[in-house]
Coordinates of C-alpha atoms and ligand atoms in Angstrom, one line a residue:
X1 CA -1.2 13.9 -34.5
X2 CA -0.6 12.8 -38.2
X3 CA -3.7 12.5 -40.7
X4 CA -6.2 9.7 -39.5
X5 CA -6.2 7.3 -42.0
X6 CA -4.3 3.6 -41.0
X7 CA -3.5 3.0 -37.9
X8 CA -1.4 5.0 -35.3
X9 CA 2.7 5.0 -35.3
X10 CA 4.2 3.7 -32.1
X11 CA 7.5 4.6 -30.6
X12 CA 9.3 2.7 -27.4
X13 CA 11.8 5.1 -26.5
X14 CA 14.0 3.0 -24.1
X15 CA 12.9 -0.7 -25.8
X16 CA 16.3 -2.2 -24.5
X17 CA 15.8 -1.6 -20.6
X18 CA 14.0 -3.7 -17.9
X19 CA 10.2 -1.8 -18.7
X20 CA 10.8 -1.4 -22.8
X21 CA 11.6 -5.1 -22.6
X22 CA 8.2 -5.9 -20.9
X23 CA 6.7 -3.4 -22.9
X24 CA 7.6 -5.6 -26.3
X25 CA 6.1 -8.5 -24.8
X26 CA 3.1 -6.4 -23.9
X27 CA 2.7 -5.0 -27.4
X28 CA 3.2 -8.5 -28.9
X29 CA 0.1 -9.8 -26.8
X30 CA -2.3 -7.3 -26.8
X31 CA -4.8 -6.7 -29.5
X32 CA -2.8 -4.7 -32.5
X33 CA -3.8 -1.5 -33.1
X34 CA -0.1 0.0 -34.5
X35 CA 0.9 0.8 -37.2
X36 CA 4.7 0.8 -37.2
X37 CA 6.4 -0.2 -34.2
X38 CA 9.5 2.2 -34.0
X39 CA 11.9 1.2 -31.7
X40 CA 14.2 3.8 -30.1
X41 CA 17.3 3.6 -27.4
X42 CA 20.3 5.4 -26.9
X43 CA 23.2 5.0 -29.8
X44 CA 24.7 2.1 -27.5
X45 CA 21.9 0.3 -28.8
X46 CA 21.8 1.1 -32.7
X47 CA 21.0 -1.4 -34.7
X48 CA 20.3 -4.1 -32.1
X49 CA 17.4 -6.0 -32.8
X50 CA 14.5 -6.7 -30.4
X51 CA 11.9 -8.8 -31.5
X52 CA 8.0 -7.3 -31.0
X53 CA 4.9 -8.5 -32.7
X54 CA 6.9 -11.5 -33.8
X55 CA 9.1 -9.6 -36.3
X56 CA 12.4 -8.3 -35.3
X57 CA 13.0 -4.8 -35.2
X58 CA 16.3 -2.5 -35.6
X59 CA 16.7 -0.7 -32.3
X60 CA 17.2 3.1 -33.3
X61 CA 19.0 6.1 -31.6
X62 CA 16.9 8.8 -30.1
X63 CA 17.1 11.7 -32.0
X64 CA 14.6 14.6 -33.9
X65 CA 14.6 12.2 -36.7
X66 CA 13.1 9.0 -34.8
X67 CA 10.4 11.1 -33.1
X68 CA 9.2 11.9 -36.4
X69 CA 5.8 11.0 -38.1
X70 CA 5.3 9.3 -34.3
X71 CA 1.7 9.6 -33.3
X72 CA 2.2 8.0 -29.8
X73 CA 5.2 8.1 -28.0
X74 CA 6.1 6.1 -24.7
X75 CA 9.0 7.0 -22.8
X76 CA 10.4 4.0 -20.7
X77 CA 14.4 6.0 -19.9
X78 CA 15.8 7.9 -17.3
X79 CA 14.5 11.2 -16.1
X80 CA 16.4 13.0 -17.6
X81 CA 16.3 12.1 -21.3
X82 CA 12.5 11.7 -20.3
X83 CA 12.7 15.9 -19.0
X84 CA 15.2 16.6 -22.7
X85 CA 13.1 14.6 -25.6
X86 CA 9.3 14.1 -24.5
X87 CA 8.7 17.9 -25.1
X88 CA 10.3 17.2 -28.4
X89 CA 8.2 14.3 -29.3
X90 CA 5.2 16.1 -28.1
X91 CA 6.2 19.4 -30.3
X92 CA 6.2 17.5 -32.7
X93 CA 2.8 15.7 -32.7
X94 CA 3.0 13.1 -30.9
X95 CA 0.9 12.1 -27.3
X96 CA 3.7 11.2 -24.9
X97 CA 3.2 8.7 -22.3
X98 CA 6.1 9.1 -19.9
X99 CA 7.0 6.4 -17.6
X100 CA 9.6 8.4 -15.8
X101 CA 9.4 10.4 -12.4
X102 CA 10.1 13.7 -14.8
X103 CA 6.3 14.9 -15.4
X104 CA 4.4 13.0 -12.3
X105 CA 3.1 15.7 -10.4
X106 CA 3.8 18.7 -13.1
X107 CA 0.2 20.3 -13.0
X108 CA -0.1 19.9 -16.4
X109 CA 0.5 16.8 -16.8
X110 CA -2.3 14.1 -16.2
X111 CA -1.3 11.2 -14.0
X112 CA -2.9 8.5 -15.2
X113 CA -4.4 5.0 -14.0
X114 CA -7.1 3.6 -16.8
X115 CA -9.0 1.8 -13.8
X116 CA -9.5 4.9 -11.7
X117 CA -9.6 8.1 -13.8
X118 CA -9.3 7.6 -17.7
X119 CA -11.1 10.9 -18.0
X120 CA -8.0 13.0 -16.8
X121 CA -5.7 11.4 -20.3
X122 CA -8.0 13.5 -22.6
X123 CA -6.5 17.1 -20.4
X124 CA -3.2 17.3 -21.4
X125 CA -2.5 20.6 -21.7
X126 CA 1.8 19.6 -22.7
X127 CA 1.0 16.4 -25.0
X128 CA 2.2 14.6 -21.7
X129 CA 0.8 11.8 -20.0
X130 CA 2.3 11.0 -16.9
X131 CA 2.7 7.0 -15.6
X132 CA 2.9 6.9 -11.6
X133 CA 5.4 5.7 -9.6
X134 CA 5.4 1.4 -9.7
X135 CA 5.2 1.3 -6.3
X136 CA 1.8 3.7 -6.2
X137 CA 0.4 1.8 -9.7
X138 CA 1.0 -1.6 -7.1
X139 CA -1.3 -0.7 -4.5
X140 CA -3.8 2.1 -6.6
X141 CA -6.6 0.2 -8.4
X142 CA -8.4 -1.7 -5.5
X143 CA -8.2 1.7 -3.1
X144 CA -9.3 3.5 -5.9
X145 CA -12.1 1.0 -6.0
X146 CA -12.7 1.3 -2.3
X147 CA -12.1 4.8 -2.2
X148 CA -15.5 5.1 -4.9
X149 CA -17.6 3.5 -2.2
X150 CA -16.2 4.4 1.0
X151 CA -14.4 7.5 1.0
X152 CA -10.9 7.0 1.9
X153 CA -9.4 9.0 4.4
X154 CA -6.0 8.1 5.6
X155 CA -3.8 5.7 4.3
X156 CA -0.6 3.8 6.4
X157 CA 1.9 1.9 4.1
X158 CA 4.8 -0.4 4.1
X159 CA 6.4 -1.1 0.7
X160 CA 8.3 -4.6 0.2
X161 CA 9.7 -3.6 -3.3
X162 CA 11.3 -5.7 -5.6
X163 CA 15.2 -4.9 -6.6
X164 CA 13.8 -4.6 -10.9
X165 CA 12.4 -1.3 -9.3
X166 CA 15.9 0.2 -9.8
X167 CA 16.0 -1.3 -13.8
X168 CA 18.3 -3.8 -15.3
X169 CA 21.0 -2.7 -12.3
X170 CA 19.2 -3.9 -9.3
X171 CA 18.5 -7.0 -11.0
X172 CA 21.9 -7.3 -11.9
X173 CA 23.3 -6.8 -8.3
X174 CA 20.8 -8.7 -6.7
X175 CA 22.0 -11.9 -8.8
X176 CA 25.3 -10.9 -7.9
X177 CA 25.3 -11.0 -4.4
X178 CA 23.4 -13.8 -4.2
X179 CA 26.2 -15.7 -5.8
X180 CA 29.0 -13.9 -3.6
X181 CA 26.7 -15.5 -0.4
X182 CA 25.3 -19.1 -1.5
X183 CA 26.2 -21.8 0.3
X184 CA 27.7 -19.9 3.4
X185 CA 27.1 -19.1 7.1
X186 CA 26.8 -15.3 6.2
X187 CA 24.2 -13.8 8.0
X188 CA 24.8 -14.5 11.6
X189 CA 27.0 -11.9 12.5
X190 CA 26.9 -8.0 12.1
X191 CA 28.4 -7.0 8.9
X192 CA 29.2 -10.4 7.7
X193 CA 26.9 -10.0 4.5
X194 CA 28.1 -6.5 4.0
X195 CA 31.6 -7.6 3.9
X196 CA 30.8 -10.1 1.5
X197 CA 29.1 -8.1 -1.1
X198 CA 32.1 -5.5 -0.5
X199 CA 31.6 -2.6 -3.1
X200 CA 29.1 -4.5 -5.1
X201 CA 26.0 -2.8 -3.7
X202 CA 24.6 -1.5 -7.1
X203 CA 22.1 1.1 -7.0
X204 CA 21.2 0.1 -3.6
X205 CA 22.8 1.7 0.0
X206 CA 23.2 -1.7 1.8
X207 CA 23.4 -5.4 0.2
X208 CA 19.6 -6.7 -1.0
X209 CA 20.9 -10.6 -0.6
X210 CA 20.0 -11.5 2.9
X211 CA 18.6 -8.6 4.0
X212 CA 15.7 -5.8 4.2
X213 CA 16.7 -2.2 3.4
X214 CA 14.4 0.7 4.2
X215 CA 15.3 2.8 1.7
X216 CA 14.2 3.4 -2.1
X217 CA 15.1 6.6 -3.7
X218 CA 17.2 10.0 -3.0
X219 CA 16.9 12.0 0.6
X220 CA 14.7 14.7 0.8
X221 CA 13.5 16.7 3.9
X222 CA 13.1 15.9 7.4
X223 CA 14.1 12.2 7.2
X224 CA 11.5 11.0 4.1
X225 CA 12.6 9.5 0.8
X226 CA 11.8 10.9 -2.3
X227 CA 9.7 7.2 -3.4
X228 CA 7.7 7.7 0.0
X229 CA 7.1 11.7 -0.8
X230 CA 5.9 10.3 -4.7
X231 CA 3.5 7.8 -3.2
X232 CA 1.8 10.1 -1.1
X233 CA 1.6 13.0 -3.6
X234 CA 0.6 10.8 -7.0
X235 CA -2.0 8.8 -4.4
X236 CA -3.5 12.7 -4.2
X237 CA -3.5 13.3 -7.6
X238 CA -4.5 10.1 -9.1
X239 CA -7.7 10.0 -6.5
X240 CA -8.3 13.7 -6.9
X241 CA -7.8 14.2 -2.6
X242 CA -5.2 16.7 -2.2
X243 CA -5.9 16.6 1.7
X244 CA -5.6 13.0 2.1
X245 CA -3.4 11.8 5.1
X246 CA -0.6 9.2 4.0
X247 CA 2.2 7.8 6.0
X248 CA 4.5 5.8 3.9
X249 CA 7.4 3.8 4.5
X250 CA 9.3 2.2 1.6
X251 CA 11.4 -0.9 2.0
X252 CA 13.5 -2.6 -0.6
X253 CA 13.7 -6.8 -0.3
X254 CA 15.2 -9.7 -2.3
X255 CA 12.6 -9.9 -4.2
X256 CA 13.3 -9.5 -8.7
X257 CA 10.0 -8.4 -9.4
X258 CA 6.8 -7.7 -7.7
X259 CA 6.1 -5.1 -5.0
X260 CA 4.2 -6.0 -2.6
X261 CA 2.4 -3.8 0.4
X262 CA 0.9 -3.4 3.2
X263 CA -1.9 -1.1 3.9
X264 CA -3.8 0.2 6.7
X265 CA -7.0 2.4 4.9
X266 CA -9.4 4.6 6.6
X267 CA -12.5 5.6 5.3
X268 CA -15.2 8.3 6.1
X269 CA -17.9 5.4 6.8
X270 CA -17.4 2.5 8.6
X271 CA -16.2 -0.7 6.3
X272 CA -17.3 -4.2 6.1
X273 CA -15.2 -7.2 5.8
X274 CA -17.9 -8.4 3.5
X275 CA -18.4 -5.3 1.4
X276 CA -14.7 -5.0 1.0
X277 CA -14.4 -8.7 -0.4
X278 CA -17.6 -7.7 -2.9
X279 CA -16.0 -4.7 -3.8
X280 CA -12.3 -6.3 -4.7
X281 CA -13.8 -9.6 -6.2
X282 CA -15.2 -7.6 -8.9
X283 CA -12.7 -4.2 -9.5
X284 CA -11.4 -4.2 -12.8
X285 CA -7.8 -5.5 -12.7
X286 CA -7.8 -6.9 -9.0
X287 CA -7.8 -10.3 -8.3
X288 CA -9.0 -10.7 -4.4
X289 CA -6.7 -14.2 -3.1
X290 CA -7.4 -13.9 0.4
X291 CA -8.2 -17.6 2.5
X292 CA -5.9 -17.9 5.0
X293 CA -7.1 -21.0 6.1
X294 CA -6.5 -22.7 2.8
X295 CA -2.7 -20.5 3.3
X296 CA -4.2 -18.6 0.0
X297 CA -2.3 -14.6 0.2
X298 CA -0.8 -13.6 -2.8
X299 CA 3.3 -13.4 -3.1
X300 CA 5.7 -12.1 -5.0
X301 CA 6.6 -15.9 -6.5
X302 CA 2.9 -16.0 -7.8
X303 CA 2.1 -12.9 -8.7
X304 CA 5.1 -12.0 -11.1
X305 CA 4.6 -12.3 -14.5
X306 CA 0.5 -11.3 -14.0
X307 CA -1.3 -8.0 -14.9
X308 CA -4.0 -7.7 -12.0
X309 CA -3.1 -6.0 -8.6
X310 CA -3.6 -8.8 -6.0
X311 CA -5.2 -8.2 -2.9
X312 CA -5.1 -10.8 0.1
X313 CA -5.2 -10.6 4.0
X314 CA -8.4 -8.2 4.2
X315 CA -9.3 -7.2 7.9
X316 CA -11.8 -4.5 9.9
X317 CA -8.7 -2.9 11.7
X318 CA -9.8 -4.2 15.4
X319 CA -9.5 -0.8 17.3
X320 CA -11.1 1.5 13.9
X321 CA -14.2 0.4 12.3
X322 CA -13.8 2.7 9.5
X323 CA -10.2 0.9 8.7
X324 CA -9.6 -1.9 6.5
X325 CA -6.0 -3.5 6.8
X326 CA -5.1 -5.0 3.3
X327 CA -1.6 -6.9 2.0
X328 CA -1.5 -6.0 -1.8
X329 CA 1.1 -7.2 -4.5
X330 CA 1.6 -6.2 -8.0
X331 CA 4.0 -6.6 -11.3
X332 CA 5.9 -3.6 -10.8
X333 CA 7.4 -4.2 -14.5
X334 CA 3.8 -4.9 -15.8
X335 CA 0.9 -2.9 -13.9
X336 CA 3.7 -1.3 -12.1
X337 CA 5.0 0.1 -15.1
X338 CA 4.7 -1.1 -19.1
X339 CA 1.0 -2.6 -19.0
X340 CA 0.0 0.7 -17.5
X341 CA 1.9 3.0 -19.9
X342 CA 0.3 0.3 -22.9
X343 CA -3.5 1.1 -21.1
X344 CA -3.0 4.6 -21.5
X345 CA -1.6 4.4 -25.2
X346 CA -4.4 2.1 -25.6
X347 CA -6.7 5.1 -24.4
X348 CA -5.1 7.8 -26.9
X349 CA -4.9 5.7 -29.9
X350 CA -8.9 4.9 -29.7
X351 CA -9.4 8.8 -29.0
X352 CA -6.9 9.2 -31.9
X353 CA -9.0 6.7 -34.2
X354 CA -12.4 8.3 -33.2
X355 CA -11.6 11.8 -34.3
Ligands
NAP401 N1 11.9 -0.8 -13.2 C1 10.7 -0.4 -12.8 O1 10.0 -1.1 -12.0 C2 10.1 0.9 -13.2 C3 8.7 1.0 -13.0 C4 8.1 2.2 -13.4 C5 8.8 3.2 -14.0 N2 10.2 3.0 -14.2 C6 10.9 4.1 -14.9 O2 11.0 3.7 -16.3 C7 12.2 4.2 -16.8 C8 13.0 3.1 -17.4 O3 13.4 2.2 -16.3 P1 14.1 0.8 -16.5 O4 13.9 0.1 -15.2 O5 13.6 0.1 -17.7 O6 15.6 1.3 -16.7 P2 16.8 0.5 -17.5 O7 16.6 -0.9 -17.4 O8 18.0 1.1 -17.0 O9 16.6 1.0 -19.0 C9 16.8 2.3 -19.5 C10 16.4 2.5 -20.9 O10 16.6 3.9 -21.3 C11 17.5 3.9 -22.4 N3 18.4 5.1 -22.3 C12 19.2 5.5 -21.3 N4 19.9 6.6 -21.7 C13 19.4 7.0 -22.9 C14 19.6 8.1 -23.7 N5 20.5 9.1 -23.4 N6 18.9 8.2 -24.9 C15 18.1 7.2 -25.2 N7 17.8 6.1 -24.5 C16 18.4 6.0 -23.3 C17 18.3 2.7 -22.3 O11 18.9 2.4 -23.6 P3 20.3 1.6 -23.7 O12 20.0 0.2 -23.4 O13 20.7 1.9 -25.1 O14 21.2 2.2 -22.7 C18 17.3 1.7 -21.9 O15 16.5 1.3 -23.0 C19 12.9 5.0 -15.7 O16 12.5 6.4 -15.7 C20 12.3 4.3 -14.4 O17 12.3 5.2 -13.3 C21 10.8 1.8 -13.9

């Protein structure tokens, strides 16, 4: 990092996507710490200008020359410009927070959730930190708050995940297919919607409108998709468990933004409804919604748009008294991803003004 006098120099590498543009908003409602505000795209995006902090901005290309003189830098691109230009931000000076899949479970890279362990941004042996997965960071803080009294053991998981999980694109297609079938019969008949939507599936294997797809990510081995494999492993890392059981399966839904999931948690001691409820009504960053009589669950339609990981529909499992069965939803584009990312910053620019 630079001399500590002032305050730190921010870069958004990636401020013109679906997270960077969150992550304006973000910056422009939290308490300001920055010093410049550097914003930083690919040369498609030179000399656009995105408005942060109430001033606008010049969008910049990424190259040596933007990263320099940064003192934190957050990555919000693709993996692979992430895997290319965070080791040069980080060689030269600056803490990288990297909200792609590139660093996630590279041992020497923190994975980071401010809630649950803050302690693990101050070991970063590459000038890395790593921001989990959205779909992890959706579910994360409350287990992590259960997991500190109970002890979790297993953990059985269905993912409804919002289309703004695959960027700008799978907001962009679902939009578009939900045009191509309003006001029809489509549907009712095998392959109707599919013939509909034609070629216009986006970044998704089947059509989103009018349907459920249980898929999200690439293939990987013996049936399992690589988003299932990263919740599982970052849940490990984040919670410190490297033996913990997880069985994940991740379904994409017409939903823009907000993941939601269910969960089926084991623990090492037996649970209380009542405990539970304690335990989530107070959690930093959880808000427990959860009265079913009064038809009070959290959505995706309420929760988008709000920073706290919403927990509703909390049960003893009936056959397991050491099982809790939870329904959980989350701002994939804010905890899911920027607000995160901003939480960490947050973290290294006090560590950065303290020393
Ligand atoms: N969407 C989510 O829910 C979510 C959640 C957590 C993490 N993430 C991760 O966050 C990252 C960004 O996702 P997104 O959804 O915001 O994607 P997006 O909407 O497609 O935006 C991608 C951003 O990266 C920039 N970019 C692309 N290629 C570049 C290059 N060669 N050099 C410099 N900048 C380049 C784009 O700039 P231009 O506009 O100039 O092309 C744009 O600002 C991805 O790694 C994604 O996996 C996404």
């Amino acid at each position: 990092m630079t001399a500590r006098t002032g305050r730190p120099t921010l870069a958004v590498v990636g401020a013109t996507g679906a997270v960077g543009s969150v992550m304006l908003q973000i910056l422009s409602q939290h308490a300001d710490i920055w010093g410049e505000i550097r914003l930083i795209a690919s040369p498609r995006s030179a000399g656009r200008k995105l408005s942060v902090r109430g001033e606008e901005v010049e969008v910049v290309a990424l190259d040596e020359q933007a990263l320099s003189g940064v003192d934190v830098a957050m990555f919000d691109v693709p993996d692979e410009v992430a895997l290319q230009w965070a080791p040069v931000a980080a060689a030269r000076g600056a803490v990288v927070v990297d909200n792609s899949g590139a660093f996630q479970m590279d041992p020497e890279v923190p994975l980071v959730v401010p809630e649950v362990n803050p302690h693990a941004a101050r070991v970063r042996p590459r000038g890395i930190i790593a921001n989990p997965h959205c779909t992890t960071l959706s579910m994360i803080v409350p287990l992590g708050a259960l997991h500190a009294e109970f002890g979790l053991s297993e953990l059985v998981v269905s993912s409804y995940q919002a289309v703004s999980g695959a960027g700008r694109a799978g907001i962009d297609t679902l939009r578009q297919q939900l045009s191509l079938v309003a006001g029809t019969e489509l549907g009712t008949s095998p392959g109707d919607v599919r013939r509909a939507v034609g070629d216009k599936t986006g970044p998704f294997p089947e059509p989103v409108a009018l349907n459920v797809v249980p898929w999200a990510g690439s293939l990987r081995e013996d049936g399992w998709s690589s988003e299932e494999m990263k919740i599982r492993d970052e849940s490990r890392k984040i919670l410190g468990l490297p033996r913990l059981r997880v069985a994940v399966t991740c379904v994409r839904v017409p939903v823009v933004t907000a993941h939601s999931l269910t969960v089926h948690a084991r623990f090492e001691d037996e649970v209380t409804v009542d405990r539970a409820r304690d335990i989530l009504a107070t959690a930093p960053g959880v808000v427990l919604f959860d009265d079913p009589a009064a038809g009070e669950f959290p959505t995706p339609a309420d929760v988008v748009g709000t920073d706290p990981t919403w927990v509703g529909r909390v049960r003893r499992c009936l056959d397991d008294p050491t099982a809790l069965e939870l329904f959980v939803c989350g701002d994939n584009l804010r905890k899911g991803s920027a607000l995160n990312t901003a939480q960490i910053a947050e973290l290294v620019a006090a560590e950065w003004a303290a020393s």
